[in-house]
Tab-separated table of C-alpha atoms and ligand atoms in Angstrom:
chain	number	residue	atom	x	y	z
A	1	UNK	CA	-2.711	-15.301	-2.006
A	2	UNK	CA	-4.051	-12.906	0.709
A	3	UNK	CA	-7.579	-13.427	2.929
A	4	UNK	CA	-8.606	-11.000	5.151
A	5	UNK	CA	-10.820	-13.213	7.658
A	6	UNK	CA	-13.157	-11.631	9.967
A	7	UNK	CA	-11.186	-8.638	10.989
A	8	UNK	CA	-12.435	-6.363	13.524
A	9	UNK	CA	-10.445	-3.534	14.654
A	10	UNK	CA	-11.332	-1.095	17.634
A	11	UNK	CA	-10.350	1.154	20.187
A	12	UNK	CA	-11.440	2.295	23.629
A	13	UNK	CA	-14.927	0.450	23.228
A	14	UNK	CA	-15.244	1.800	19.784
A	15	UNK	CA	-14.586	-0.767	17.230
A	16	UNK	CA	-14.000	0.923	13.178
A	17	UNK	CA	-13.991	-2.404	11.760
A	18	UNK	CA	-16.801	-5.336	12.340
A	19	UNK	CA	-15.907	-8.535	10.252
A	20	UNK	CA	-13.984	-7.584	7.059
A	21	UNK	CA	-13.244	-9.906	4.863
A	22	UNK	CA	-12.173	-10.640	1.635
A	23	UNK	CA	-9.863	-12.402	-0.679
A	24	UNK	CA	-7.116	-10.871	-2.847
A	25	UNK	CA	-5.865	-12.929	-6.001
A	26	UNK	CA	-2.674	-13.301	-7.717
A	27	UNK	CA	-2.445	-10.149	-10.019
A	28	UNK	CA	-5.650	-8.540	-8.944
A	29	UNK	CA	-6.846	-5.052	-8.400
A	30	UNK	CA	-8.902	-4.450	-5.494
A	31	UNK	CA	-9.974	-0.630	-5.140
A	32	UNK	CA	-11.853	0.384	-1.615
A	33	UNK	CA	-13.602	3.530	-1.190
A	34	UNK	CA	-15.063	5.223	2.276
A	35	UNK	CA	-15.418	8.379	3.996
A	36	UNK	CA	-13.147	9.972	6.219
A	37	UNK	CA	-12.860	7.555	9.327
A	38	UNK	CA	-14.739	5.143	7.875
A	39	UNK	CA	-11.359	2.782	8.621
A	40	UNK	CA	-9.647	2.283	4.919
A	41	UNK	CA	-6.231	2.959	6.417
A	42	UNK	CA	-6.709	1.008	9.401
A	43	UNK	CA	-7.451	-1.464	7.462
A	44	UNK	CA	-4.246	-1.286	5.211
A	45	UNK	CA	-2.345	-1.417	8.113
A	46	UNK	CA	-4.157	-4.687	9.038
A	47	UNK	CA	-2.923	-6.177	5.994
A	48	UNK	CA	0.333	-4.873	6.068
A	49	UNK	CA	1.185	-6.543	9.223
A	50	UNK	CA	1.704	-2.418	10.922
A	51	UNK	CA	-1.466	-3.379	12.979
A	52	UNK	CA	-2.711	-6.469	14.979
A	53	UNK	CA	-6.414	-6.621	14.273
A	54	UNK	CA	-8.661	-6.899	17.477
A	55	UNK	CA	-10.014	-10.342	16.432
A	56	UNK	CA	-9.758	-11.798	13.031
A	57	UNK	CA	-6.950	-13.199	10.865
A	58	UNK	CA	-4.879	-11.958	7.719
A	59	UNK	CA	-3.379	-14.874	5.806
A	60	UNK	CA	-0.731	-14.924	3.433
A	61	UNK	CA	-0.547	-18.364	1.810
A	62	UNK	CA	-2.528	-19.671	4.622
A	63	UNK	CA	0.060	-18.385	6.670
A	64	UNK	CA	-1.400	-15.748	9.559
A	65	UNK	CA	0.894	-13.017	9.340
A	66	UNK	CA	0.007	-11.767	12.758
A	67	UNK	CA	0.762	-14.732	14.391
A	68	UNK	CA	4.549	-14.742	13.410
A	69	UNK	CA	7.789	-13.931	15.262
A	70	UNK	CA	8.359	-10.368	15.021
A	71	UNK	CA	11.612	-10.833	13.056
A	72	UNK	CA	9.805	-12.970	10.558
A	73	UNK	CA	6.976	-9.813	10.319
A	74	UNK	CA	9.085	-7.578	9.801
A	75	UNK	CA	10.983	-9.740	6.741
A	76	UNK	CA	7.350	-9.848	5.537
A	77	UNK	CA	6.478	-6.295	5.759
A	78	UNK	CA	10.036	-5.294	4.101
A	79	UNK	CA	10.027	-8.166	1.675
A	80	UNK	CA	6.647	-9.338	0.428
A	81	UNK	CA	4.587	-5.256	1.442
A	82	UNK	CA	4.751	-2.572	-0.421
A	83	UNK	CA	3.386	0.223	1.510
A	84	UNK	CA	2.662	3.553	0.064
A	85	UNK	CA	1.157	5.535	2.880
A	86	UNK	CA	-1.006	8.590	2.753
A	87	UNK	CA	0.974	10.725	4.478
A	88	UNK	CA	4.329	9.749	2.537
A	89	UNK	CA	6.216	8.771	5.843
A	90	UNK	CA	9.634	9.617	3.910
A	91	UNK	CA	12.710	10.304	6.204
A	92	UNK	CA	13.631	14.093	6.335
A	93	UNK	CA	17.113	13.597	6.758
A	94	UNK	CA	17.578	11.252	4.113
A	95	UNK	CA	17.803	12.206	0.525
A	96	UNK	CA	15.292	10.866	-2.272
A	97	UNK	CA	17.238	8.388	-3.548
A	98	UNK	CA	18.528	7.506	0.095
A	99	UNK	CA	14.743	7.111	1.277
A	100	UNK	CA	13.792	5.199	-2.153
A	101	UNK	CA	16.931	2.256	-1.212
A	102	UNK	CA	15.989	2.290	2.741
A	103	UNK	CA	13.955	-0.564	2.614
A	104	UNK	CA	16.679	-2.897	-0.224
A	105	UNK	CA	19.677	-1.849	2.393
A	106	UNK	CA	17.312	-3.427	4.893
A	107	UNK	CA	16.797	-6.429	2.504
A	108	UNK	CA	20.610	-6.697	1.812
A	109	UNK	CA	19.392	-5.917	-2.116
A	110	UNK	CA	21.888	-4.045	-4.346
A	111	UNK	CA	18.807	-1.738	-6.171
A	112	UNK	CA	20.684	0.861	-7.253
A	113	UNK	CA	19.352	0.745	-11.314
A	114	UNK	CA	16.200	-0.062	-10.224
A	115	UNK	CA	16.131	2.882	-8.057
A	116	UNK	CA	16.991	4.908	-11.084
A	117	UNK	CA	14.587	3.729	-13.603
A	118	UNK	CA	11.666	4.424	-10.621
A	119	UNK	CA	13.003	7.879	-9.867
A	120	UNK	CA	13.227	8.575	-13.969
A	121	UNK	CA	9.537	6.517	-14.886
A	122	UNK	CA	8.099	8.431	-11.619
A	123	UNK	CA	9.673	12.058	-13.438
A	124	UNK	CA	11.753	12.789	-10.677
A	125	UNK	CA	15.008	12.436	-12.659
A	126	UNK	CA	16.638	15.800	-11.329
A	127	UNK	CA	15.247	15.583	-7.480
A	128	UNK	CA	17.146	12.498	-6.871
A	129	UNK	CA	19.707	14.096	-4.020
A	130	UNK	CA	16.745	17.051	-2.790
A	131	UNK	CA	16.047	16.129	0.765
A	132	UNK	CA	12.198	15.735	0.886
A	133	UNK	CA	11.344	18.767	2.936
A	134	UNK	CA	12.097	20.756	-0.453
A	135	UNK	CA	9.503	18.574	-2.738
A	136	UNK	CA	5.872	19.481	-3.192
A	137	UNK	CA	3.380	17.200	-2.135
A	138	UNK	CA	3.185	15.269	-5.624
A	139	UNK	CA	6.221	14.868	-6.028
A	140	UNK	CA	6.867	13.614	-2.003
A	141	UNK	CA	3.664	11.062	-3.318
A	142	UNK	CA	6.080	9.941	-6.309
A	143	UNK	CA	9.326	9.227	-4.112
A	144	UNK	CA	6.765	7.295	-1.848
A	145	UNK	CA	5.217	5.266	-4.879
A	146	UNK	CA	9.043	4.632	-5.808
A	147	UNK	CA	9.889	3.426	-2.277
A	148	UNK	CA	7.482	0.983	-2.327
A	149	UNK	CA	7.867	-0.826	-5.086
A	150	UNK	CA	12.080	-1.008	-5.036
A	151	UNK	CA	11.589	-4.541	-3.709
A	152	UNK	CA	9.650	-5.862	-5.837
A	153	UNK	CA	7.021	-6.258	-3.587
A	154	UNK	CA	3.880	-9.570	-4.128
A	155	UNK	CA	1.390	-6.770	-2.234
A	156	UNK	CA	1.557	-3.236	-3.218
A	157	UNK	CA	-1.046	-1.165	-0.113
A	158	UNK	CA	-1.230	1.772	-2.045
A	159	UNK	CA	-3.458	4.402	0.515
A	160	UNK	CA	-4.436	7.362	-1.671
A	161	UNK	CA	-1.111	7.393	-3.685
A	162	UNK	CA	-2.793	10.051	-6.090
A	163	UNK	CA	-4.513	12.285	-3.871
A	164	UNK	CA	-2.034	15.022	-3.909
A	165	UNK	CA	-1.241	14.549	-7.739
A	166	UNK	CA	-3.019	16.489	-10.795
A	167	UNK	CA	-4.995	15.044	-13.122
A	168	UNK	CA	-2.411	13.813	-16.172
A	169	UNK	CA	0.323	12.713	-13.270
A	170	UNK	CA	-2.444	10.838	-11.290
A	171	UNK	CA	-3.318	8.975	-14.457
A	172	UNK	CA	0.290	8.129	-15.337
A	173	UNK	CA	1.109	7.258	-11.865
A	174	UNK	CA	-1.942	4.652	-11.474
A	175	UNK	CA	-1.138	3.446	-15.017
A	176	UNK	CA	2.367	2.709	-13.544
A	177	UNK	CA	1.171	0.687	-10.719
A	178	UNK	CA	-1.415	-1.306	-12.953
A	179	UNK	CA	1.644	-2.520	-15.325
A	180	UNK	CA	3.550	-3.534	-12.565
A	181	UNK	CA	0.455	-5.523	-10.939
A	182	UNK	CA	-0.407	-6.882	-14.148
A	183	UNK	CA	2.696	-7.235	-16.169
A	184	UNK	CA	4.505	-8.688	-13.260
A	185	UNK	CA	1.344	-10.681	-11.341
A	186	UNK	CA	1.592	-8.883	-7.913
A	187	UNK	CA	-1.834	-7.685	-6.271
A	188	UNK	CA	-2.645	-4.577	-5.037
A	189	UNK	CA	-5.299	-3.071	-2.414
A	190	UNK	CA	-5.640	1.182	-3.251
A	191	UNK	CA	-7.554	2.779	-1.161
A	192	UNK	CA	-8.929	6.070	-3.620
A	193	UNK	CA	-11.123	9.088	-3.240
A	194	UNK	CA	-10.601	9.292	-7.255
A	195	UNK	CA	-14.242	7.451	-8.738
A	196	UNK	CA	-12.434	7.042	-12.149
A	197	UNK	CA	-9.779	5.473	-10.797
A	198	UNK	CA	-11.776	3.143	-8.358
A	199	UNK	CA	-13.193	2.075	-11.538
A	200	UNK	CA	-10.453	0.619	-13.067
A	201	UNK	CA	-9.783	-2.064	-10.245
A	202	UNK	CA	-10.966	-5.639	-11.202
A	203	UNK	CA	-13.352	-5.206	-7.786
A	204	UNK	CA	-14.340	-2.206	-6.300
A	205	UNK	CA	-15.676	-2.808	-2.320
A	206	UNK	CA	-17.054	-0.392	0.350
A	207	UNK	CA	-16.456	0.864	3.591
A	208	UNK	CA	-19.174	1.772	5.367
A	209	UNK	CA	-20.849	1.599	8.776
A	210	UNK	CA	-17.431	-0.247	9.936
A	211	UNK	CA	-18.383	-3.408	7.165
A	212	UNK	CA	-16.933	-3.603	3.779
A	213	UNK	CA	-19.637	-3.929	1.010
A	214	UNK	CA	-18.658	-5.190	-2.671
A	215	UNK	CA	-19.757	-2.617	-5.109
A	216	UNK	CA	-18.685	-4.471	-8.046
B	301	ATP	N1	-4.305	4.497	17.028
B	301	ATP	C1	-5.587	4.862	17.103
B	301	ATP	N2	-6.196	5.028	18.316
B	301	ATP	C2	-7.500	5.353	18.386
B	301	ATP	N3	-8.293	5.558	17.312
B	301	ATP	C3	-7.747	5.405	16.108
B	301	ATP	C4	-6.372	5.058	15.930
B	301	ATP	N4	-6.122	4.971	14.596
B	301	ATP	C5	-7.283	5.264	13.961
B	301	ATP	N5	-8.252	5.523	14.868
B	301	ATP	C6	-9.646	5.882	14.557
B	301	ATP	O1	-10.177	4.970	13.633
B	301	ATP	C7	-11.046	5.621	12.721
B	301	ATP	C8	-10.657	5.247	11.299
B	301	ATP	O2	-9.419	5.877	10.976
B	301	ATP	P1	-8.707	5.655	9.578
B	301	ATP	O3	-7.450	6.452	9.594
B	301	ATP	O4	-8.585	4.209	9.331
B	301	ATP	O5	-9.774	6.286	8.578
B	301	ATP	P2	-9.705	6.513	6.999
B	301	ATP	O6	-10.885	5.829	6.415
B	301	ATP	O7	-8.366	6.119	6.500
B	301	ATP	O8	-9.914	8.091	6.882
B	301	ATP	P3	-9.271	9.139	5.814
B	301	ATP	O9	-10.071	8.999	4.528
B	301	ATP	O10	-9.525	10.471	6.453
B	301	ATP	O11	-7.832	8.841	5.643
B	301	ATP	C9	-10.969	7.104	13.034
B	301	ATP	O12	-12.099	7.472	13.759
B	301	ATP	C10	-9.717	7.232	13.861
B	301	ATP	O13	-9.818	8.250	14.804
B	302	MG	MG1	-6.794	7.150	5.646
């Protein structure tokens, strides 16, 4: 459903990512690790349509998704993406459940059970009017995970969505995204420092040097 073709990705002379590609199936797992800088959210935002790549395409059903009108890129970004970035992005002046519907307003898509049954699976039952700035950091990371997935999205880009979540939440969490990749046949890309979890992805690939290297 999704090729990556070739990307390359710099700045200022200095490209991060040489010739990246690879192919992500219906209902598949893909995990990538790297170091710090090595590119893994540049990359994500590749995908994601948040960042034209340098040279290179991204296709969705052989469609390039760079190439499009921007109206029709940003229907694809709020329809067919869910993005759960690693720094949360959530709107401070907008409760959780406010922040969690953002993106179905946008998509005209009456969510509001859905949005429940997220905030309640995701253990953030009680939190549901908090503004963010009053969350900790795992539980920001939940309301995130929540947010992307209230449209139902084909592509879940999930950038460390368990760094900043213990052990036994971290497990549930990931568990939560699996069923939904797997139960509903979406796809997802996670980008993970966690070796455990990288190990649960169908294919586990690389980034390193600015290439991306198939571990398994
Ligand atoms: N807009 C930008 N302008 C210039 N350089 C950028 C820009 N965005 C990212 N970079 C550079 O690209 C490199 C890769 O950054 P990126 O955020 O993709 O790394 P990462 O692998 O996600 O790291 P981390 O594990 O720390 O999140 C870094 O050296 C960064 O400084
Ligand atoms: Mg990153």
């Amino acid at each position: 459903m999704l090729q990556v073709v070739e990307v390359c990705k710099g700045w200022e002379g200095q490209e991060v990512l040489s010739e990246v590609s690879f192919e992500l199936k219906k209902g598949e797992i893909i995990a990538i690790i790297g170091a710090s800088g090595s590119g893994k959210t540049t990359l994500l935002n590749i995908i994601g349509g948040l960042m034209k790549p340098s040279r290179g395409r991204v296709l969705f059903f052989d469609q390039d998704v760079h190439s499009q009108k921007e109206r029709d890129l940003n229907i694809f970004r709020n329809r067919k993406i869910g993005f759960i970035f690693q720094t949360y992005n959530l709107l401070s002046g907008l409760s959780i459940m406010e922040n969690i519907l953002l993106s179905a307003n946008i998509a005209g898509l009456s969510s509001k059970d859905r949005a429940k049954n997220l905030i309640s699976l995701l253990g953030l039952s009680k939190k549901d009017k908090d503004l963010p700035g009053i969350l900790s950091c795992g539980e920001q990371q939940r309301v995130a995970i929540a947010r992307a997935l209230i449209n139902e999205p084909e592509i879940i880009l999930a950038d460390e969505p368990t760094g900043s979540l213990d052990t036994e939440t971290a497990d549930e969490v990931f568990s939560l995204l699996k069923e939904r990749v797997k139960g509903e046949k979406r796809s997802m890309v996670i980008v993970t420092h966690n070796k455990r979890l990288a190990e649960e992805a169908d294919r586990l690939f690389l980034l390193e040097g600015r290439r991306l290297f198939k571990v398994s």
